[in-house]
Amino acid sequence: MANWAGNVVYQAPRVHRPASLDELRALVARSDRIRALGTGHSFSRVADSTGDLVRLDALPPLLEVDSARRTVTVGAGMRYADLTAALHRAGFALPNLASLPHISVAGCVATGTHGSGDGNRCLSASVRALELIAPDGESTVVDRESHPDTFAGSVVALGALGIATRVTLDVVDTFEVAQRVRVDVPLDEIGAHLDEVFAAAYSVSVFTDWHGERASVWLKQRAGATGSGWAGGRAATRRLHPVPGMPPGGSTEQLGVSGPWFERLPHFRPDLVPGAGEELQSEYYLPRAAAAQAVTALRGIGGLLQPLLHIAEVRTVRGDDLWLSPAYRQDSVTFHFTWIDNPAVRTAIAAVEEILTPLGARPHWGKLTLLPPARVAARYERAADFRRLRAHHDPGGKFGNAFVEEMFPLPR
């Protein structure tokens, strides 16, 4: 069994799909080593295991909206595509969404996955409570109010603290978004006016191949909001796909047509296969202050990158307080690379990391990196605290794997 991209073949001898929580609890209790597997959209080995894997998508569906508390509680294996429409019908929304609505809530939360927007934190920052299956098979709840000292370490946790079964998220009132695309935007202009570009809408993405002189900028504006007024390049007059040359039908509605938040914030429609096809991905969060320097440096190696790229994307993410979030305590700019599936990509990733690592880059947990695990972990000031938290929740390492153990080894 492999991940969505096919670049990771899971080592697990068995993959389980329990149909009830009791079945899941019994499975966890009798397993020596086990990890949850979401939709398989991670390109790293964060979900891999030499023990068993368990998928949660066969558990009874759960979606409970609490209007008074302004929360929604969902089954951890639920996809955002299945959550968002129901949440909208109840009059509520999530503040932000990732590019793909196909991914599971728990998988997204565990890896600090994000959308875009100067004022928008990663999706994990909406979590108010988690229900986890502990090593003995019993359920435990970790929430923001009852666990103020450790909750921030329990959300983006790489699946290492237990099997998540329920996730409670804070919600906001539902809202409308209109999406417009600006094309033929000079990269010089983006580098020189980066703050103005990313303040132009509620959610902003810049797409480029780093070799040409132009980019396209996707502006997702919330109804009633005003941006910076930036409007470089020219307005697209037809629907586009983020990857040049790809059919635009898989993209969300554009051309300024207003619609519900969940139909505009992602780049891709949930009913079609996302992305460019055979691809690999890497992504890095940098301190916002390093953005302009990073743009200049990446343009300098554009000739190396462009032949190996489907497309690259730049977004912004507001800082948060989650220990293992790549945006921990820093407003960030993210540099994302969708690569052609080619062995030469390793050379390109090495060149990107040589440029971005000195600028403070933190790799996305679910994407490819060549940085040594210890060097990645060293970029998190709460790494030692997370190791202690892991030892408290899972002293025997039942929920660990090589990826987690190399980053945050249990005390010997």
Short mmCIF file of N, CA, C and O in Angstrom, two decimals, residues 29-78:
data_model
loop_
_atom_site.label_atom_id
_atom_site.label_comp_id
_atom_site.label_asym_id
_atom_site.label_seq_id
_atom_site.Cartn_x
_atom_site.Cartn_y
_atom_site.Cartn_z
N ALA A 29 -5.31 -1.74 22.09
CA ALA A 29 -4.87 -2.38 23.33
C ALA A 29 -4.00 -3.61 23.06
O ALA A 29 -3.04 -3.88 23.80
N ARG A 30 -4.31 -4.37 22.01
CA ARG A 30 -3.56 -5.61 21.77
C ARG A 30 -2.37 -5.42 20.83
O ARG A 30 -1.59 -6.35 20.62
N SER A 31 -2.18 -4.21 20.28
CA SER A 31 -1.10 -3.97 19.32
C SER A 31 0.19 -3.59 20.05
O SER A 31 0.17 -2.88 21.05
N ASP A 32 1.31 -4.06 19.52
CA ASP A 32 2.61 -3.63 20.04
C ASP A 32 2.99 -2.26 19.50
O ASP A 32 3.61 -1.45 20.20
N ARG A 33 2.64 -2.01 18.26
CA ARG A 33 2.92 -0.72 17.62
C ARG A 33 1.85 -0.47 16.58
O ARG A 33 1.52 -1.35 15.79
N ILE A 34 1.30 0.74 16.59
CA ILE A 34 0.19 1.06 15.68
C ILE A 34 0.14 2.57 15.47
O ILE A 34 0.48 3.34 16.37
N ARG A 35 -0.25 2.97 14.26
CA ARG A 35 -0.41 4.39 13.94
C ARG A 35 -1.63 4.59 13.07
O ARG A 35 -2.04 3.69 12.33
N ALA A 36 -2.20 5.79 13.16
CA ALA A 36 -3.34 6.13 12.31
C ALA A 36 -2.85 6.61 10.95
O ALA A 36 -1.82 7.27 10.84
N LEU A 37 -3.61 6.27 9.93
CA LEU A 37 -3.33 6.69 8.55
C LEU A 37 -4.53 7.47 8.04
O LEU A 37 -5.66 6.98 8.09
N GLY A 38 -4.29 8.68 7.58
CA GLY A 38 -5.38 9.49 7.04
C GLY A 38 -5.63 9.19 5.59
O GLY A 38 -5.78 8.04 5.18
N THR A 39 -5.64 10.22 4.76
CA THR A 39 -5.92 10.04 3.34
C THR A 39 -4.66 9.80 2.52
O THR A 39 -4.73 9.68 1.30
N GLY A 40 -3.50 9.75 3.17
CA GLY A 40 -2.26 9.42 2.46
C GLY A 40 -1.71 10.56 1.63
O GLY A 40 -0.96 10.31 0.68
N HIS A 41 -2.03 11.82 1.98
CA HIS A 41 -1.54 12.95 1.19
C HIS A 41 -0.20 13.50 1.69
O HIS A 41 0.27 14.51 1.17
N SER A 42 0.40 12.87 2.68
CA SER A 42 1.75 13.27 3.10
C SER A 42 2.78 12.63 2.19
O SER A 42 2.67 11.45 1.83
N PHE A 43 3.80 13.40 1.86
CA PHE A 43 4.87 12.92 0.99
C PHE A 43 6.05 12.41 1.79
O PHE A 43 6.93 11.74 1.26
N SER A 44 6.10 12.74 3.07
CA SER A 44 7.13 12.23 3.97
C SER A 44 6.67 10.90 4.55
O SER A 44 5.57 10.42 4.26
N ARG A 45 7.51 10.32 5.44
CA ARG A 45 7.16 9.06 6.10
C ARG A 45 6.54 9.30 7.47
O ARG A 45 6.59 8.43 8.35
N VAL A 46 5.88 10.45 7.65
CA VAL A 46 5.31 10.78 8.95
C VAL A 46 4.25 9.77 9.38
O VAL A 46 4.08 9.49 10.57
N ALA A 47 3.52 9.16 8.43
CA ALA A 47 2.46 8.21 8.78
C ALA A 47 2.91 6.77 8.69
O ALA A 47 2.14 5.86 9.05
N ASP A 48 4.10 6.50 8.23
CA ASP A 48 4.55 5.13 8.00
C ASP A 48 4.77 4.40 9.32
O ASP A 48 4.94 5.01 10.37
N SER A 49 4.77 3.08 9.26
CA SER A 49 5.02 2.28 10.46
C SER A 49 5.44 0.87 10.07
O SER A 49 4.96 0.32 9.09
N THR A 50 6.34 0.31 10.87
CA THR A 50 6.65 -1.11 10.73
C THR A 50 5.67 -1.95 11.53
O THR A 50 5.67 -3.18 11.42
N GLY A 51 4.85 -1.29 12.36
CA GLY A 51 3.74 -1.96 13.02
C GLY A 51 2.49 -1.84 12.17
O GLY A 51 2.55 -1.61 10.96
N ASP A 52 1.34 -1.95 12.79
CA ASP A 52 0.09 -1.88 12.05
C ASP A 52 -0.30 -0.43 11.79
O ASP A 52 0.10 0.49 12.52
N LEU A 53 -1.09 -0.25 10.75
CA LEU A 53 -1.73 1.03 10.46
C LEU A 53 -3.24 0.85 10.61
O LEU A 53 -3.78 -0.23 10.40
N VAL A 54 -3.91 1.95 10.97
CA VAL A 54 -5.36 1.90 11.11
C VAL A 54 -5.97 3.11 10.42
O VAL A 54 -5.50 4.24 10.59
N ARG A 55 -6.98 2.85 9.61
CA ARG A 55 -7.74 3.92 8.97
C ARG A 55 -9.04 4.11 9.73
O ARG A 55 -9.65 3.14 10.20
N LEU A 56 -9.47 5.36 9.84
CA LEU A 56 -10.62 5.69 10.67
C LEU A 56 -11.86 6.03 9.86
O LEU A 56 -12.90 6.39 10.43
N ASP A 57 -11.79 5.90 8.54
CA ASP A 57 -12.90 6.34 7.70
C ASP A 57 -14.10 5.42 7.72
O ASP A 57 -15.16 5.76 7.16
N ALA A 58 -13.99 4.23 8.36
CA ALA A 58 -15.14 3.33 8.45
C ALA A 58 -15.87 3.45 9.79
O ALA A 58 -16.87 2.77 10.01
N LEU A 59 -15.36 4.29 10.69
CA LEU A 59 -16.05 4.51 11.96
C LEU A 59 -17.38 5.23 11.72
O LEU A 59 -17.55 5.92 10.72
N PRO A 60 -18.34 5.07 12.65
CA PRO A 60 -19.62 5.77 12.47
C PRO A 60 -19.41 7.26 12.29
O PRO A 60 -18.60 7.87 13.01
N PRO A 61 -20.09 7.88 11.35
CA PRO A 61 -19.89 9.31 11.10
C PRO A 61 -20.32 10.13 12.31
O PRO A 61 -21.28 9.81 13.01
N LEU A 62 -19.60 11.21 12.55
CA LEU A 62 -19.89 12.09 13.67
C LEU A 62 -19.71 13.53 13.22
O LEU A 62 -18.66 13.89 12.69
N LEU A 63 -20.74 14.34 13.42
CA LEU A 63 -20.64 15.77 13.16
C LEU A 63 -21.68 16.45 14.04
O LEU A 63 -22.88 16.38 13.78
N GLU A 64 -21.20 17.08 15.11
CA GLU A 64 -22.09 17.72 16.08
C GLU A 64 -21.73 19.20 16.20
O GLU A 64 -20.61 19.54 16.61
N VAL A 65 -22.67 20.06 15.84
CA VAL A 65 -22.48 21.50 15.95
C VAL A 65 -23.06 21.98 17.28
O VAL A 65 -24.21 21.67 17.61
N ASP A 66 -22.27 22.70 18.05
CA ASP A 66 -22.73 23.31 19.28
C ASP A 66 -22.78 24.82 19.05
O ASP A 66 -21.77 25.53 19.14
N SER A 67 -23.98 25.32 18.74
CA SER A 67 -24.13 26.73 18.39
C SER A 67 -23.80 27.64 19.56
O SER A 67 -23.26 28.74 19.36
N ALA A 68 -24.12 27.20 20.78
CA ALA A 68 -23.87 28.04 21.95
C ALA A 68 -22.38 28.22 22.19
O ALA A 68 -21.91 29.32 22.48
N ARG A 69 -21.62 27.13 22.08
CA ARG A 69 -20.18 27.19 22.32
C ARG A 69 -19.41 27.58 21.05
O ARG A 69 -18.22 27.82 21.10
N ARG A 70 -20.11 27.60 19.91
CA ARG A 70 -19.51 27.90 18.62
C ARG A 70 -18.37 26.93 18.31
O ARG A 70 -17.23 27.32 18.06
N THR A 71 -18.74 25.65 18.36
CA THR A 71 -17.79 24.59 18.04
C THR A 71 -18.47 23.54 17.17
O THR A 71 -19.70 23.47 17.09
N VAL A 72 -17.65 22.73 16.52
CA VAL A 72 -18.13 21.54 15.83
C VAL A 72 -17.21 20.39 16.24
O VAL A 72 -15.98 20.55 16.30
N THR A 73 -17.81 19.25 16.56
CA THR A 73 -17.06 18.05 16.90
C THR A 73 -17.27 17.02 15.81
O THR A 73 -18.41 16.73 15.43
N VAL A 74 -16.17 16.49 15.29
CA VAL A 74 -16.24 15.57 14.15
C VAL A 74 -15.39 14.34 14.41
O VAL A 74 -14.48 14.35 15.25
N GLY A 75 -15.70 13.27 13.69
CA GLY A 75 -14.83 12.12 13.70
C GLY A 75 -13.50 12.46 13.08
O GLY A 75 -13.43 13.17 12.06
N ALA A 76 -12.43 11.98 13.69
CA ALA A 76 -11.09 12.39 13.26
C ALA A 76 -10.78 12.01 11.83
O ALA A 76 -9.98 12.67 11.16
N GLY A 77 -11.40 10.94 11.33
CA GLY A 77 -11.13 10.50 9.98
C GLY A 77 -11.93 11.23 8.92
O GLY A 77 -11.74 10.97 7.72
N MET A 78 -12.81 12.13 9.32
CA MET A 78 -13.64 12.86 8.35
C MET A 78 -12.79 13.77 7.49
O MET A 78 -11.86 14.42 7.95
#
